[in-house]
CSV table of C-alpha atoms in Angstrom, one decimal:
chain,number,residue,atom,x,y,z
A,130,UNK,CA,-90.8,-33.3,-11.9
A,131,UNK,CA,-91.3,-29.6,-11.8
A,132,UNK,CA,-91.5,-28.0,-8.0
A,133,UNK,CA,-92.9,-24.4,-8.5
A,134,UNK,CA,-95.8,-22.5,-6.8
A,135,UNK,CA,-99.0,-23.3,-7.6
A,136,UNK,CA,-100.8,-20.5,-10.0
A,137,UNK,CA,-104.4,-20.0,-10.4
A,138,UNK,CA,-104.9,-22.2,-13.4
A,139,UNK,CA,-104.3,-25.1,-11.3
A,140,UNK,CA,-107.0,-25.1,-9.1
A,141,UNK,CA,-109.7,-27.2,-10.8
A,142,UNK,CA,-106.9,-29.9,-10.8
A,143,UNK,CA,-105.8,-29.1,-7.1
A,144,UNK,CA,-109.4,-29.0,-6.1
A,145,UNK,CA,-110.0,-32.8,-7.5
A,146,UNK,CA,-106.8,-33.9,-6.3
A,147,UNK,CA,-107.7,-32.9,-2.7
A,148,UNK,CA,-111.5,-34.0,-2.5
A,149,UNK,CA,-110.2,-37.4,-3.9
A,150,UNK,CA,-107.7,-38.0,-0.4
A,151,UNK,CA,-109.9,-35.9,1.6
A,152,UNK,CA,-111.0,-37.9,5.3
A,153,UNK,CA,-114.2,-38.1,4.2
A,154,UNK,CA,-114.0,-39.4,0.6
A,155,UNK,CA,-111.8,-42.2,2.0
A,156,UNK,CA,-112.4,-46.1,3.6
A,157,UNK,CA,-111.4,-46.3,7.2
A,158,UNK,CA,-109.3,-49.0,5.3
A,159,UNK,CA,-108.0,-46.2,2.8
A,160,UNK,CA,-107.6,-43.9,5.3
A,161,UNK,CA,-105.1,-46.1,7.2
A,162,UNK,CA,-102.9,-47.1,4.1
A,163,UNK,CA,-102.3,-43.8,2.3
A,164,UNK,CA,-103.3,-40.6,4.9
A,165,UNK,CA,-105.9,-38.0,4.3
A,166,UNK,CA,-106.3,-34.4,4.0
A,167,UNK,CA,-108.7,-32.4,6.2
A,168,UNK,CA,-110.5,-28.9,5.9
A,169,UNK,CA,-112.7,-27.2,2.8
A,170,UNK,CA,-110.4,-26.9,0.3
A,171,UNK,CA,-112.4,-26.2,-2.9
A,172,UNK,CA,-111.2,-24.7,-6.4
A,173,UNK,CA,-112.3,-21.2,-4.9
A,174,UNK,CA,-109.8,-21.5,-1.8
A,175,UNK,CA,-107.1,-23.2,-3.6
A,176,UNK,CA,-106.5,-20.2,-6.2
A,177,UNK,CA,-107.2,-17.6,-3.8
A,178,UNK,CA,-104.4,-19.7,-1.9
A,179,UNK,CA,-102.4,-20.0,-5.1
A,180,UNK,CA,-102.4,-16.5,-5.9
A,181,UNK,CA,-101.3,-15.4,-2.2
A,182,UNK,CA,-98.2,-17.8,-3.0
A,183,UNK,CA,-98.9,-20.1,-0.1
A,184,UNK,CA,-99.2,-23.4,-2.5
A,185,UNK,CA,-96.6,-25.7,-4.5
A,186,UNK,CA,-97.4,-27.9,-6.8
A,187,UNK,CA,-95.3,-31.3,-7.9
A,188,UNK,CA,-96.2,-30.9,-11.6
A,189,UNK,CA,-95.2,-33.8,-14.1
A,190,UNK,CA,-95.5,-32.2,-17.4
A,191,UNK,CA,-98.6,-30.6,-16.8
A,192,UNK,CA,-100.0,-33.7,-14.5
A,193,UNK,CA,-100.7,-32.3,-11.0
A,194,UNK,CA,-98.5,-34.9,-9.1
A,195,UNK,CA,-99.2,-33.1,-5.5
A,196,UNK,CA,-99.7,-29.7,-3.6
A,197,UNK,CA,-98.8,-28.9,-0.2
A,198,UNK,CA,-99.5,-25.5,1.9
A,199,UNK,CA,-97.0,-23.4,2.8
A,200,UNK,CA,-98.9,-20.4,4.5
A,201,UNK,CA,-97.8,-17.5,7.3
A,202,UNK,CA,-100.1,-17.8,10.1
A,203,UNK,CA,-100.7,-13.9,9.7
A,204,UNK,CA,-101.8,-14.2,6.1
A,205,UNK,CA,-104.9,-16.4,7.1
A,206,UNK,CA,-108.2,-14.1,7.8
A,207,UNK,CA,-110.1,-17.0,9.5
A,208,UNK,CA,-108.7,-19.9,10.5
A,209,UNK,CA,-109.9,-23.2,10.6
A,210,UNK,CA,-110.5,-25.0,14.2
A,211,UNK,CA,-107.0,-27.0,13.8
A,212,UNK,CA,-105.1,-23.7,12.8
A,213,UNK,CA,-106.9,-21.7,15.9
A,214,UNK,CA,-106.1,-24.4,18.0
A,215,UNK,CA,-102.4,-24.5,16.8
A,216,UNK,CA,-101.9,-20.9,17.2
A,217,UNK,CA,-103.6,-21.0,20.7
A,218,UNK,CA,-101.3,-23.4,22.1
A,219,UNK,CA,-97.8,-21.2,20.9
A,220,UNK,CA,-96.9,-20.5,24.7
A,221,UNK,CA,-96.9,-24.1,25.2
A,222,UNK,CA,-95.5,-26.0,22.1
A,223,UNK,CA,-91.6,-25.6,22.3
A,224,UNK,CA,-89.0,-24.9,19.0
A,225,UNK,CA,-85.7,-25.1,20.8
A,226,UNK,CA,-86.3,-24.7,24.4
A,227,UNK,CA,-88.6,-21.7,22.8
A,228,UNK,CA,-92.2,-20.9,22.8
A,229,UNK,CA,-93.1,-20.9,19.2
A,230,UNK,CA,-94.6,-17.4,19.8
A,231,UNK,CA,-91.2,-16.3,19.8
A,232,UNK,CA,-90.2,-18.1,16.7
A,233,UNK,CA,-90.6,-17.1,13.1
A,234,UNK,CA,-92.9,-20.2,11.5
A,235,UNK,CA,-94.9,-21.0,8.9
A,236,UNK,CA,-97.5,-23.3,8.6
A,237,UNK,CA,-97.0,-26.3,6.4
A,238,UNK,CA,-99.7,-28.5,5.1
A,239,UNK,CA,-101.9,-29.7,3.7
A,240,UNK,CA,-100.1,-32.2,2.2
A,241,UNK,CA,-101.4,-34.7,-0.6
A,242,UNK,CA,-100.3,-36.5,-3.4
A,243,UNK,CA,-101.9,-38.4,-6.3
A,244,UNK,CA,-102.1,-42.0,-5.9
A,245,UNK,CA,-100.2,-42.4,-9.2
A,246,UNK,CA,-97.2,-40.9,-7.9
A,247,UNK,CA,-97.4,-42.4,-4.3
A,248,UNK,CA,-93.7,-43.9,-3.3
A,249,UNK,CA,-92.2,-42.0,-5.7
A,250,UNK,CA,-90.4,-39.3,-4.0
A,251,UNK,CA,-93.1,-36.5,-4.4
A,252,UNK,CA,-93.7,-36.0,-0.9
A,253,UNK,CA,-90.0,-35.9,-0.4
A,254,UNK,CA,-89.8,-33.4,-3.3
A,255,UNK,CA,-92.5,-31.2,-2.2
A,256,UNK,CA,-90.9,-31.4,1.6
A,257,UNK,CA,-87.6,-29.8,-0.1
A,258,UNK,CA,-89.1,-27.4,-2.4
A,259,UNK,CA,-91.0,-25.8,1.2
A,260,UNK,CA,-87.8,-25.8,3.2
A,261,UNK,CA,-86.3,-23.9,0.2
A,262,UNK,CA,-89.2,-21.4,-0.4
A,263,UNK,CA,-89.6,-21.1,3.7
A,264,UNK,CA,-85.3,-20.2,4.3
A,265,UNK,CA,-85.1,-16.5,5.1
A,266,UNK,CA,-89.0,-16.0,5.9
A,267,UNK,CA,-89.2,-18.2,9.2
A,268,UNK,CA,-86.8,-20.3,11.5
A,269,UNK,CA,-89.5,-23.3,11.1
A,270,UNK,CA,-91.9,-25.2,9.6
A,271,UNK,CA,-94.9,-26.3,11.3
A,272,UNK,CA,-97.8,-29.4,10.7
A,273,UNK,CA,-100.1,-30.2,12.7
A,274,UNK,CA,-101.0,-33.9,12.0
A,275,UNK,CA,-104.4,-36.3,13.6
A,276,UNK,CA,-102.3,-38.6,15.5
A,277,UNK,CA,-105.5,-41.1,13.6
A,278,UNK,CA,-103.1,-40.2,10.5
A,279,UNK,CA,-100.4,-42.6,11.1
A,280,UNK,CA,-99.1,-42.6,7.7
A,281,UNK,CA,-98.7,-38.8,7.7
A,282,UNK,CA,-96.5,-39.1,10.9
A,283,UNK,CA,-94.7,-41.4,9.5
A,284,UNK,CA,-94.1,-39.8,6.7
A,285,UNK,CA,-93.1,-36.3,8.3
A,286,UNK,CA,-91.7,-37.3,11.4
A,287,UNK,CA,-89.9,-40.6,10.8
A,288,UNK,CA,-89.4,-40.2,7.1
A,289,UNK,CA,-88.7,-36.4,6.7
A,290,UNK,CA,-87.1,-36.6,10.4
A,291,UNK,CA,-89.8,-33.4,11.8
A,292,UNK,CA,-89.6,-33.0,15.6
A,293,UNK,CA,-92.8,-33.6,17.7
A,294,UNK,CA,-93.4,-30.3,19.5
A,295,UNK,CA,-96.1,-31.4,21.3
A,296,UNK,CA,-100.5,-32.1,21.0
A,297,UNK,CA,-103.7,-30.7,21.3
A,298,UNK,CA,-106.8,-31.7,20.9
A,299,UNK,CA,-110.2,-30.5,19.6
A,300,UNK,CA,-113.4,-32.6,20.8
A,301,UNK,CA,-112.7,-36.2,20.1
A,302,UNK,CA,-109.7,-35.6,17.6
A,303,UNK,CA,-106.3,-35.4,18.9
A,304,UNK,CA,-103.4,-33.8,16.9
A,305,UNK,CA,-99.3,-33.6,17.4
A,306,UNK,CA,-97.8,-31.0,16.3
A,307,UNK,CA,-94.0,-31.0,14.6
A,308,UNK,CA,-91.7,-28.5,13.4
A,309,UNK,CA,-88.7,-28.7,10.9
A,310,UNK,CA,-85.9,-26.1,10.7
A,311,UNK,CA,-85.6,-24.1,7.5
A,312,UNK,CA,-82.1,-23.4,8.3
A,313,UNK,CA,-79.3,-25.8,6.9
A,314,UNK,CA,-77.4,-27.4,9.1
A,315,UNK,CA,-74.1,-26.4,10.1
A,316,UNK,CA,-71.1,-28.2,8.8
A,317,UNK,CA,-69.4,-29.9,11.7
A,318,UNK,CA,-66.1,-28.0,11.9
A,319,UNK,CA,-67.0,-24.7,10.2
């Protein structure tokens, strides 16, 4: 499995891959077993994403396996309602005993993978290949996640070990937010 950044030509592929999991496209049933992704993502967005450099791509010898966002929050012109809503609550969400404000981040997410490649260690894959292209340009990742997503939270937070920074909430949905450090750990004794 290739982890690289995503490039224009794969946005037709990206684009499918992401209306396929997206909320809406999904059973409540569906929705509860494998996650979802949010927002308008079309093949328009996704290469203009792609050519900013704020997408990877799992790729299995030319198979789109998975894409996840990796974006700075100053890089996006309008955000959407979650992403305002994030960046709105940075005096009250806490990296460290710290508001975010005053912590370099990036925003990770979306998140998706192809049912194909589910329980495969894709996720895992695309998880390491953002700490590695986030180290030097921020102190920490950050998702927000529907708390309705249960399999994304488990996946992030109990799975990938991200820290609940706290939640907000737009109309009837509710979201947590968690961070993950893109600094390696310090070697006890060192």
């Amino acid at each position: 499995m290739d982890y690289r950044h995503a490039v224009a030509a794969d946005a037709p592929a990206m684009a499918e891959l992401f209306a396929a999991n997206h909320h809406d496209a999904l059973t409540e049933r569906e929705r509860a077993k494998q996650g979802f992704v949010q927002g308008d993502f079309d093949a328009g967005a996704l290469r203009s994403m792609a050519e900013d450099g704020s997408l990877l791509v799992a790729d299995d010898d030319g198979r789109l396996a998975g894409l996840l966002g990796l974006a700075s929050p100053e890089g996006l012109p309008s955000p959407p309602p979650p992403v305002r809503a994030l960046l709105d609550a940075q005096d009250s969400l806490q990296w460290r005993g710290r508001p975010l404000r005053s912590t370099p981040f990036l925003l990770y997410g979306p998140v998706v993978v192809a049912a194909a490649y589910r329980g495969k260690g894709v996720a895992r894959g695309l998880f390491d290949a953002a700490l590695q292209a986030a180290t030097g340009r921020a102190d920490v990742m950050v998702a927000f996640i529907e708390l309705a997503n249960h399999a994304s939270w488990t996946v992030h937070v109990d799975g990938f070990g991200m820290i609940p920074l706290g939640e907000f909430t737009i109309g009837e949905r509710a979201y947590g937010v968690v961070g993950a450090s893109t600094r390696p750990a310090a070697t006890p004794g060192t």
